[in-house]
mmCIF file of C-alpha atoms in Angstrom:
data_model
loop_
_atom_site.group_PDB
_atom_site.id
_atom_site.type_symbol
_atom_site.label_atom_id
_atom_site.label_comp_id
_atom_site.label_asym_id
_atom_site.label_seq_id
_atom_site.Cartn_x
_atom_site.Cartn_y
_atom_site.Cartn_z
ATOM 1 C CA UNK Z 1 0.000 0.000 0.000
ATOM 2 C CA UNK Z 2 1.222 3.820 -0.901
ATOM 3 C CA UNK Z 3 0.966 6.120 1.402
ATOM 4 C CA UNK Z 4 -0.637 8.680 -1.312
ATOM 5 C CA UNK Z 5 -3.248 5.843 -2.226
ATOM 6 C CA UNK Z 6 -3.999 5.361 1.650
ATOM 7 C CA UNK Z 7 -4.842 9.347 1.683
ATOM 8 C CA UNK Z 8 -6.972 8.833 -1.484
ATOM 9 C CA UNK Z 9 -8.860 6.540 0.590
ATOM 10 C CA UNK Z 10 -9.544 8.504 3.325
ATOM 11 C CA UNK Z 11 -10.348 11.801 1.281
ATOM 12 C CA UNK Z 12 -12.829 9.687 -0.501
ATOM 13 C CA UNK Z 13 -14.195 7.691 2.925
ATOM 14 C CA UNK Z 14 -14.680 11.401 4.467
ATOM 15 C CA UNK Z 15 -16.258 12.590 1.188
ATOM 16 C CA UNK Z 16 -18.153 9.612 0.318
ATOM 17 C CA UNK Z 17 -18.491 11.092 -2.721
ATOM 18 C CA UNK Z 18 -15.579 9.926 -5.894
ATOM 19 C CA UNK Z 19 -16.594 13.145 -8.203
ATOM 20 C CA UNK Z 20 -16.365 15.849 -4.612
ATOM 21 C CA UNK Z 21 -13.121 13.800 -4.012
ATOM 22 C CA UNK Z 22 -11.446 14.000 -6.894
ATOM 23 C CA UNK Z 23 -11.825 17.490 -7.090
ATOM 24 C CA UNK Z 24 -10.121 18.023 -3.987
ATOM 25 C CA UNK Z 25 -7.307 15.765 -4.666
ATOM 26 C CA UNK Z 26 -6.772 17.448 -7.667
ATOM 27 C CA UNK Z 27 -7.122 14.118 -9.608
ATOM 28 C CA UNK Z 28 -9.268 12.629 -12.507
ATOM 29 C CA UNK Z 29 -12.214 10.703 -11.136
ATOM 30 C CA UNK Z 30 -11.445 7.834 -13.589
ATOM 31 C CA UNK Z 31 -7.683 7.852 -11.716
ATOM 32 C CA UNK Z 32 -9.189 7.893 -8.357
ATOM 33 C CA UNK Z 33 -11.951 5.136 -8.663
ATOM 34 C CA UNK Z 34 -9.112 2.836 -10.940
ATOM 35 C CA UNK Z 35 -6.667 3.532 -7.431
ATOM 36 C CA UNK Z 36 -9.677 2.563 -5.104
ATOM 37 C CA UNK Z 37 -10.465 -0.429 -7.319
ATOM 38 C CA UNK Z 38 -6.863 -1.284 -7.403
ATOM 39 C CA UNK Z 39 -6.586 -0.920 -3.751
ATOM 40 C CA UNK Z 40 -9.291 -3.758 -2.877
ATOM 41 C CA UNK Z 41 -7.537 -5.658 -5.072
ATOM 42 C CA UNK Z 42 -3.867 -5.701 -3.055
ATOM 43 C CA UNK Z 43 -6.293 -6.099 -0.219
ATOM 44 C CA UNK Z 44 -8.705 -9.092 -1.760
ATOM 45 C CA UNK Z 45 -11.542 -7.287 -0.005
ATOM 46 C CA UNK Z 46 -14.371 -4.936 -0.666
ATOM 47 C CA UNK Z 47 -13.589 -1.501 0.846
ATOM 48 C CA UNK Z 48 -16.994 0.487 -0.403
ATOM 49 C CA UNK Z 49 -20.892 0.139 -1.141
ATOM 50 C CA UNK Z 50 -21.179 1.943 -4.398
ATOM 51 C CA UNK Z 51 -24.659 3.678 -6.092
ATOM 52 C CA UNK Z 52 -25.155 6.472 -8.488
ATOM 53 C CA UNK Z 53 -24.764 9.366 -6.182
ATOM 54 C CA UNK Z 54 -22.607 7.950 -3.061
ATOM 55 C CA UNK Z 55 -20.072 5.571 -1.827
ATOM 56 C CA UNK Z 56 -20.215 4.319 1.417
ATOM 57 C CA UNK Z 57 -17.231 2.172 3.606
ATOM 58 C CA UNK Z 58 -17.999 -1.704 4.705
ATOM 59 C CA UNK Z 59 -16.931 -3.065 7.692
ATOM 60 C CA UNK Z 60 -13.408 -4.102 6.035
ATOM 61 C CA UNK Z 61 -13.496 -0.504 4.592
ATOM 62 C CA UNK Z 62 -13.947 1.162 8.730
ATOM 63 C CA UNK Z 63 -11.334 -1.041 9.458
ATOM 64 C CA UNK Z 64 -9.051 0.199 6.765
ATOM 65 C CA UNK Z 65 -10.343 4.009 7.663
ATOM 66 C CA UNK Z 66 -8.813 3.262 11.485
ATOM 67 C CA UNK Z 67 -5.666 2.165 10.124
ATOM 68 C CA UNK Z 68 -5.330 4.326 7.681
ATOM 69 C CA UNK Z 69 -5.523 7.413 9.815
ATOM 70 C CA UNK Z 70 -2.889 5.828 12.478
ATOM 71 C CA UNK Z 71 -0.384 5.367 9.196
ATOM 72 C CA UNK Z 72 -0.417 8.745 7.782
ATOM 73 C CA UNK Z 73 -0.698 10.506 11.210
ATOM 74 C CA UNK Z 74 1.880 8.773 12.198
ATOM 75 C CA UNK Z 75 4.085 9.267 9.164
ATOM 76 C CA UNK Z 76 2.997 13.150 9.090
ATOM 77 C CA UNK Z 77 4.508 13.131 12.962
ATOM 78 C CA UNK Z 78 7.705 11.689 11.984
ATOM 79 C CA UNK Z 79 8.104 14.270 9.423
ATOM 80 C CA UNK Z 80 7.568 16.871 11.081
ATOM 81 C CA UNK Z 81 10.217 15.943 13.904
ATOM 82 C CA UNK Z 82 12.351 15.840 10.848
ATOM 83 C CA UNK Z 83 11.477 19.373 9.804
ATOM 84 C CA UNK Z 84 14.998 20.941 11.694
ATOM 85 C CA UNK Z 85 18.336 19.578 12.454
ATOM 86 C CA UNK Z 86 20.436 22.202 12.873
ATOM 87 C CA UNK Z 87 21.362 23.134 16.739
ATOM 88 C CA UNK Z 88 17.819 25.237 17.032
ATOM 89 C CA UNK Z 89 15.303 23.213 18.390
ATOM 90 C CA UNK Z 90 12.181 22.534 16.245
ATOM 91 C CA UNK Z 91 9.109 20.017 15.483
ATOM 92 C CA UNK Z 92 5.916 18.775 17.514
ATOM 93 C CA UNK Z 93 5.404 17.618 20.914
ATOM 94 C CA UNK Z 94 2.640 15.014 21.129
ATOM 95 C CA UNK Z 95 0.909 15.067 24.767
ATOM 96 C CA UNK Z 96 -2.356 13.134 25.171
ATOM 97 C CA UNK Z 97 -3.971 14.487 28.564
ATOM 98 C CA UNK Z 98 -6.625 14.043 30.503
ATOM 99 C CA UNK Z 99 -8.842 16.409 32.273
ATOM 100 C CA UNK Z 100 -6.928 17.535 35.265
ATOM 101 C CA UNK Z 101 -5.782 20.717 37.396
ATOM 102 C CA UNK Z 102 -2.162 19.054 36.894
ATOM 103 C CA UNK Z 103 -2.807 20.533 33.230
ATOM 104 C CA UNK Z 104 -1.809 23.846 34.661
ATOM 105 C CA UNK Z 105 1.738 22.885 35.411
ATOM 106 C CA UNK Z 106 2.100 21.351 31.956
ATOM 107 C CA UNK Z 107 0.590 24.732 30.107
ATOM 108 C CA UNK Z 108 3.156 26.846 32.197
ATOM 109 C CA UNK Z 109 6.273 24.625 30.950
ATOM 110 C CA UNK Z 110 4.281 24.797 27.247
ATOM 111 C CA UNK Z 111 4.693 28.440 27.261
ATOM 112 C CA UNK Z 112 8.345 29.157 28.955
ATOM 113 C CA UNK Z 113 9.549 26.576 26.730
ATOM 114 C CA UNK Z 114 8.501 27.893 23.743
ATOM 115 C CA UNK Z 115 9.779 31.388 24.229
ATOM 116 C CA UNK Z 116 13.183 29.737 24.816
ATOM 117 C CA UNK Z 117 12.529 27.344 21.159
ATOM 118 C CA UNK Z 118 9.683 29.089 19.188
ATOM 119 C CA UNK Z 119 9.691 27.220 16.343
ATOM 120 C CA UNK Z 120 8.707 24.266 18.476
ATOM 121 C CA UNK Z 121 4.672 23.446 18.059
ATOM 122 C CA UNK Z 122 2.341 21.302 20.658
ATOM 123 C CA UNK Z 123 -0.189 19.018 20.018
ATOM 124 C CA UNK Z 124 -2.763 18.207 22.465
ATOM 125 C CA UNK Z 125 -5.237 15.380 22.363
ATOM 126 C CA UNK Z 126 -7.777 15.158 25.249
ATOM 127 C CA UNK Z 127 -8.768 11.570 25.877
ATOM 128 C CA UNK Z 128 -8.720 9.429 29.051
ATOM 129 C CA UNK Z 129 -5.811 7.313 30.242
ATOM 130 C CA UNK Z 130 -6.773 4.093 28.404
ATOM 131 C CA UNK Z 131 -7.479 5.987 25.350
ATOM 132 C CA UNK Z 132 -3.741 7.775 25.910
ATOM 133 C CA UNK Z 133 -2.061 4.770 26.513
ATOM 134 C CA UNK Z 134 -3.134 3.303 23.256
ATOM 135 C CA UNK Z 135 -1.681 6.524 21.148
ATOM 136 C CA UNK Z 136 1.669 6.168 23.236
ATOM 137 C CA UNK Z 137 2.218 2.107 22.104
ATOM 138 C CA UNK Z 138 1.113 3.181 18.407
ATOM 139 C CA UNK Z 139 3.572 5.782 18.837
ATOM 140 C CA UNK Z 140 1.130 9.003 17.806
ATOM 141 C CA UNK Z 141 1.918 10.626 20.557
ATOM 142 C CA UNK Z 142 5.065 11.246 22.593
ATOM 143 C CA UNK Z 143 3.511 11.544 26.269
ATOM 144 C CA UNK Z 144 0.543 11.175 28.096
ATOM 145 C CA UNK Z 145 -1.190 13.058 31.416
ATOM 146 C CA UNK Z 146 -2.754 10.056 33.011
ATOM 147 C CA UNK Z 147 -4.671 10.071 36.028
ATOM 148 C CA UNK Z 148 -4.719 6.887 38.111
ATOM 149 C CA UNK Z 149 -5.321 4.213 38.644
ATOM 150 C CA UNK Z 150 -3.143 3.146 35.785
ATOM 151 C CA UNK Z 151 -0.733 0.580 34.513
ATOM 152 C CA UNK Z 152 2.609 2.577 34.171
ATOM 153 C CA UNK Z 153 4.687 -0.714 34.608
ATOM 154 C CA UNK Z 154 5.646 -0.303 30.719
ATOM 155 C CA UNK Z 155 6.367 3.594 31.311
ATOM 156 C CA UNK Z 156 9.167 5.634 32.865
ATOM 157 C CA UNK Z 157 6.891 8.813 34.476
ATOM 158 C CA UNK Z 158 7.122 11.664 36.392
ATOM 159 C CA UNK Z 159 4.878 12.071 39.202
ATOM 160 C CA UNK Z 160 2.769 15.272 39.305
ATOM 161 C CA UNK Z 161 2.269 17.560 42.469
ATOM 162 C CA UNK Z 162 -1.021 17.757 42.764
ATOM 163 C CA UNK Z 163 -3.584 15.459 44.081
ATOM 164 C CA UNK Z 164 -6.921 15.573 42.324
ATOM 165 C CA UNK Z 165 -10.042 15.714 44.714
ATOM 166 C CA UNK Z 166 -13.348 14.007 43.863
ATOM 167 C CA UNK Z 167 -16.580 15.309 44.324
ATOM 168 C CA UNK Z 168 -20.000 16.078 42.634
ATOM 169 C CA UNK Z 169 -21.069 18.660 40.271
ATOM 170 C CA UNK Z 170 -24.862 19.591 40.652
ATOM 171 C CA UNK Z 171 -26.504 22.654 39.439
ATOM 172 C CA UNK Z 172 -27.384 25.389 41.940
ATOM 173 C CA UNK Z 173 -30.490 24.461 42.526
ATOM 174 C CA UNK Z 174 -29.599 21.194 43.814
ATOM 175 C CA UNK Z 175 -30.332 20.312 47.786
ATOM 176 C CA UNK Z 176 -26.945 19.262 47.684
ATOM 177 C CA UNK Z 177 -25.428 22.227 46.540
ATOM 178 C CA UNK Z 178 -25.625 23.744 50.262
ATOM 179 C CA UNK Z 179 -23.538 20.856 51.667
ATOM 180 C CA UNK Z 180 -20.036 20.777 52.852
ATOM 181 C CA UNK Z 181 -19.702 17.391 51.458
ATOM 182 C CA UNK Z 182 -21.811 14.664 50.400
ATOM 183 C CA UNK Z 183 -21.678 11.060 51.741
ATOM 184 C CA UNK Z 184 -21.867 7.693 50.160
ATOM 185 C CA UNK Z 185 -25.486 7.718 51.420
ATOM 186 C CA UNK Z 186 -26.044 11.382 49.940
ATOM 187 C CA UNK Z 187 -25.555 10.115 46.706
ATOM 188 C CA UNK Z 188 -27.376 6.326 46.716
ATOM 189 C CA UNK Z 189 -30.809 7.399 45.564
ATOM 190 C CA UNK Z 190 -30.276 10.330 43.026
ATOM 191 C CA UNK Z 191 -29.375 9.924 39.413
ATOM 192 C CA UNK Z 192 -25.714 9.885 39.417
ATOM 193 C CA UNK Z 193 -23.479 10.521 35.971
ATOM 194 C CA UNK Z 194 -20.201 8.342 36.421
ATOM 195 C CA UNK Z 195 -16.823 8.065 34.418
ATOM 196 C CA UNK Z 196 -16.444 5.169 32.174
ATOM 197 C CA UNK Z 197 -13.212 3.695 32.858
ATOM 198 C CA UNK Z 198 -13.423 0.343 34.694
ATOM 199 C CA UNK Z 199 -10.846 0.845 36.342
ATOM 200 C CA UNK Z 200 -12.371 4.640 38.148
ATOM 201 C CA UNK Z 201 -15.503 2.597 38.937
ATOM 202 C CA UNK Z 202 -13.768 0.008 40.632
ATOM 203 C CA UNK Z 203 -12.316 3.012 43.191
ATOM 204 C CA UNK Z 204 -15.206 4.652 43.369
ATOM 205 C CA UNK Z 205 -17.233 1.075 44.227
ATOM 206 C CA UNK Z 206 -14.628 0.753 47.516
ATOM 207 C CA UNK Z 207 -15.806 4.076 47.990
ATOM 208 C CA UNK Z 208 -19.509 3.702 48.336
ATOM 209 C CA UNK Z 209 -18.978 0.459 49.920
ATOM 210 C CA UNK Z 210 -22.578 -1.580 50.475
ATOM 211 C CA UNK Z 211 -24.412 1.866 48.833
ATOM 212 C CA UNK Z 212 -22.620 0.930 45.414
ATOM 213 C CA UNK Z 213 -25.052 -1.723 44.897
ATOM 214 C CA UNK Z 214 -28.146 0.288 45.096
ATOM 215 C CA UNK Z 215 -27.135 3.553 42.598
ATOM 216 C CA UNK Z 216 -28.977 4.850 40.148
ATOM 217 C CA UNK Z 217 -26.618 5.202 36.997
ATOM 218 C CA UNK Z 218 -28.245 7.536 34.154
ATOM 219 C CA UNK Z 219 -25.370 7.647 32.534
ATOM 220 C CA UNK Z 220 -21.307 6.999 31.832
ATOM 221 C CA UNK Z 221 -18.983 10.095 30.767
ATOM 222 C CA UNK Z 222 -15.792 9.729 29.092
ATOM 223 C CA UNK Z 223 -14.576 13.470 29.686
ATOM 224 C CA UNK Z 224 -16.416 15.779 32.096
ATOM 225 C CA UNK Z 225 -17.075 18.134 30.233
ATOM 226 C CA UNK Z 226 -19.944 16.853 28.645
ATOM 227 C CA UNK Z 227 -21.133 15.533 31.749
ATOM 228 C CA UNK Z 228 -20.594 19.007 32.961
ATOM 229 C CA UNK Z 229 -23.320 19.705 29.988
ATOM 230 C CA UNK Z 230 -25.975 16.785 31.115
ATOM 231 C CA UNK Z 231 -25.551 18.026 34.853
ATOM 232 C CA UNK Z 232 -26.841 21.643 33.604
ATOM 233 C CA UNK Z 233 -29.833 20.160 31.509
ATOM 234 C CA UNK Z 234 -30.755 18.021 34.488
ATOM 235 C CA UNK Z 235 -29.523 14.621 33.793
ATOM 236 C CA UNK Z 236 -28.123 13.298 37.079
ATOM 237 C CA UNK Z 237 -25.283 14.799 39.526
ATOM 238 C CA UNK Z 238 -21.983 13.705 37.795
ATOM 239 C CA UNK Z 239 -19.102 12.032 39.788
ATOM 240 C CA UNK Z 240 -15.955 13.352 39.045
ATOM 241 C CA UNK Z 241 -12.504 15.705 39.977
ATOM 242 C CA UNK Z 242 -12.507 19.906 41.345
ATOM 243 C CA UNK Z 243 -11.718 21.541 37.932
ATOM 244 C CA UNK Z 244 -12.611 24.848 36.702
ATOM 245 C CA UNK Z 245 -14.924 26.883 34.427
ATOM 246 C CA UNK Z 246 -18.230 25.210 34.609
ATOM 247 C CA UNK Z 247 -20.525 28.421 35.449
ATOM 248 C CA UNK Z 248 -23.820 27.609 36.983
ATOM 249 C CA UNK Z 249 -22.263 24.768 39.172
ATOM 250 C CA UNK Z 250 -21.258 23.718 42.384
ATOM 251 C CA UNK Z 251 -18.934 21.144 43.049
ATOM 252 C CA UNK Z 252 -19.516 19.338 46.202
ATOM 253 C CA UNK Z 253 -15.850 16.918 47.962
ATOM 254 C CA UNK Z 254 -16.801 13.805 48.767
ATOM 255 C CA UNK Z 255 -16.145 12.291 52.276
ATOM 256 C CA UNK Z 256 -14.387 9.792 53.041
ATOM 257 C CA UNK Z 257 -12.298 12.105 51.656
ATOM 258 C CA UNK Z 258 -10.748 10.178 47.844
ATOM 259 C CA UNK Z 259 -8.140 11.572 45.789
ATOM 260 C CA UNK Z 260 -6.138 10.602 42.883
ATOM 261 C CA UNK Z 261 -2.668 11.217 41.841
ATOM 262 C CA UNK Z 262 -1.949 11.723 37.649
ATOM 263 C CA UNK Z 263 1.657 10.993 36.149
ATOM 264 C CA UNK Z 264 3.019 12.256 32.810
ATOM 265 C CA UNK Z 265 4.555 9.094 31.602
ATOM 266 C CA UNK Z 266 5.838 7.697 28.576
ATOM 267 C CA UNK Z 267 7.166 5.283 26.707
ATOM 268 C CA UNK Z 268 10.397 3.068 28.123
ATOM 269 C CA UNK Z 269 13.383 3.482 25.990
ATOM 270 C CA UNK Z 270 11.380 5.615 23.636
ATOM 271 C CA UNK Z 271 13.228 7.179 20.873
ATOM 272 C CA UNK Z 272 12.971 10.951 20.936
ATOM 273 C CA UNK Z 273 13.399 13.811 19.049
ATOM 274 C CA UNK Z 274 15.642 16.101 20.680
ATOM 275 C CA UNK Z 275 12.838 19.063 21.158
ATOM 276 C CA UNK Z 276 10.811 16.746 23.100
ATOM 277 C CA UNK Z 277 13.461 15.128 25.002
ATOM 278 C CA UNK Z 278 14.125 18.682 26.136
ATOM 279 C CA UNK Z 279 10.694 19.446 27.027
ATOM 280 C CA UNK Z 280 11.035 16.049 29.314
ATOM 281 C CA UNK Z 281 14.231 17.446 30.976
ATOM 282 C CA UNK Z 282 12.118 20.838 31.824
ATOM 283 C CA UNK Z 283 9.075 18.941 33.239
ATOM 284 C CA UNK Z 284 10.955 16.702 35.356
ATOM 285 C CA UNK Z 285 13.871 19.855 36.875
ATOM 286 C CA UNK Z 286 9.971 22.179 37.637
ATOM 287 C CA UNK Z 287 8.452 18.804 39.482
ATOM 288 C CA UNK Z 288 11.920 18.235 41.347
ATOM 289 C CA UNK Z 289 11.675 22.317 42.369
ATOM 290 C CA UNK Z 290 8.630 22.172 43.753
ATOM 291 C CA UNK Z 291 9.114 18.876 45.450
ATOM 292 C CA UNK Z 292 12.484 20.502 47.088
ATOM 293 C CA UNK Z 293 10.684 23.802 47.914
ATOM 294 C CA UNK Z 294 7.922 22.274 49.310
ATOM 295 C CA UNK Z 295 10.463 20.446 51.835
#
């Protein structure tokens, strides 16, 4: 498979259209559809469902689209850590992160070490630790913000400083939103949004101890933010850490008091490019600052 035939593919899966995608890849339609055509072929499989006016993937064809996008994503990373040799730093920094205060720290070292090496660029992807360890091992992204609990027996890491604190967000209006904290009990007959990640419910379930058995789930969040959005439109009271910027919400600590620690980890023995082995020096001397000022 080319790599120019693989982005053919894609431009014509997104399109699902061969004349609309042609035009955009500056090719002849009866080029395009003989590369498609020549394409399941190398494969032996059928990639689209064709008609008069669109073209739609199969399964094999969604299966090619995922693969596909890891290839040249990955290939358009590598050259762009290519971009600069010479002794200025230069490229892209891949960090997958998760939603967490320890972002702050992070965004700081983002912007004092670009004014040292401008011509270095960021790219952030916003996913939860399961989803972030899966771009590190495909090697799309260079590091990854994960909150606990976590496997990181694969990963060298740097621990972050701050703890994150779980608690509820309700809307203003709520009874609970006078509290101090709410208790396992508070929370075991109200509609309750929770994160998806097995391994969060499994901490949380040691948390509610014999109330876990008795909640009333509405509904599983992968990143708060849209939970944030069914708390508002009255949905359930969403589980999940202190962060900022949701207006018209209160955010209630649990107690027992439960916290969770993140890391910035990556890859063992990871190849990197020298601009983001740099930016892993910097993180690591700020973490080992505070932890000796904080002494």
């Amino acid at each position: 498979m080319e790599l120019r035939v693989l982005k053919y593919f894609l431009m014509v899966a997104r399109e699902e259209n061969i004349t609309r995608a042609a035009n955009l890849l500056h090719v002849t339609q009866p080029t395009l559809s003989r590369q498609l055509m020549q394409l399941e072929e190398e494969l032996g499989t059928k990639l689209f469902h064709r008609s008069n006016h669109s073209i739609v993937l199969t399964d094999d064809g969604m299966l090619l689209r995922r693969r596909a996008q890891e290839i040249v994503s990955l290939t358009e990373k590598t050259e762009r850590e290519f971009l600069s040799r010479d002794e200025e730093l230069a490229g892209e920094i891949s960090i997958g992160c998760g939603e967490t205060r320890n972002m702050t720290l992070i965004s700081q070292q983002i912007a004092r070490f670009r004014q040292a090496h401008p011509l270095v660029q960021f790219r952030i992807f916003s996913a939860t630790a399961d989803d972030t360890k899966e771009r590190i091992e495909k090697g799309l992204i260079d590091l990854g913000l994960l909150l606990e609990p976590v496997d990181i027996s694969r990963y060298e890491f740097v621990r972050m400083p701050r703890k994150e604190r779980w608690g509820v967000l309700v809307r203003t209006d709520s009874p609970l939103a006078a509290r101090e904290f709410v208790t396992p009990e508070d929370l075991s007959e109200i509609p309750l949004i929770m994160a998806s990640r097995e391994t969060v419910q499994s901490e949380l379930a040691s948390w509610f101890g014999d109330f876990y058995g008795h909640l009333e789930i509405a509904s599983y969040y992968t990143l708060l933010l849209n939970a944030a959005n069914m708390v508002r439109n009255g949905v359930g009271t969403a589980l999940g850490f202190q962060l900022d910027g949701f207006a018209g919400l209160s955010f209630i600590p649990l107690s027992p008091r439960l916290e969770t620690g993140a890391v910035l980890a990556w890859k063992k023995e990871q190849p990197f490019s020298p601009a983001a082995r740099h930016f892993i020096d910097s993180v690591k001397k700020c973490i080992r600052d505070i932890s000796e000022n904080a002494i």
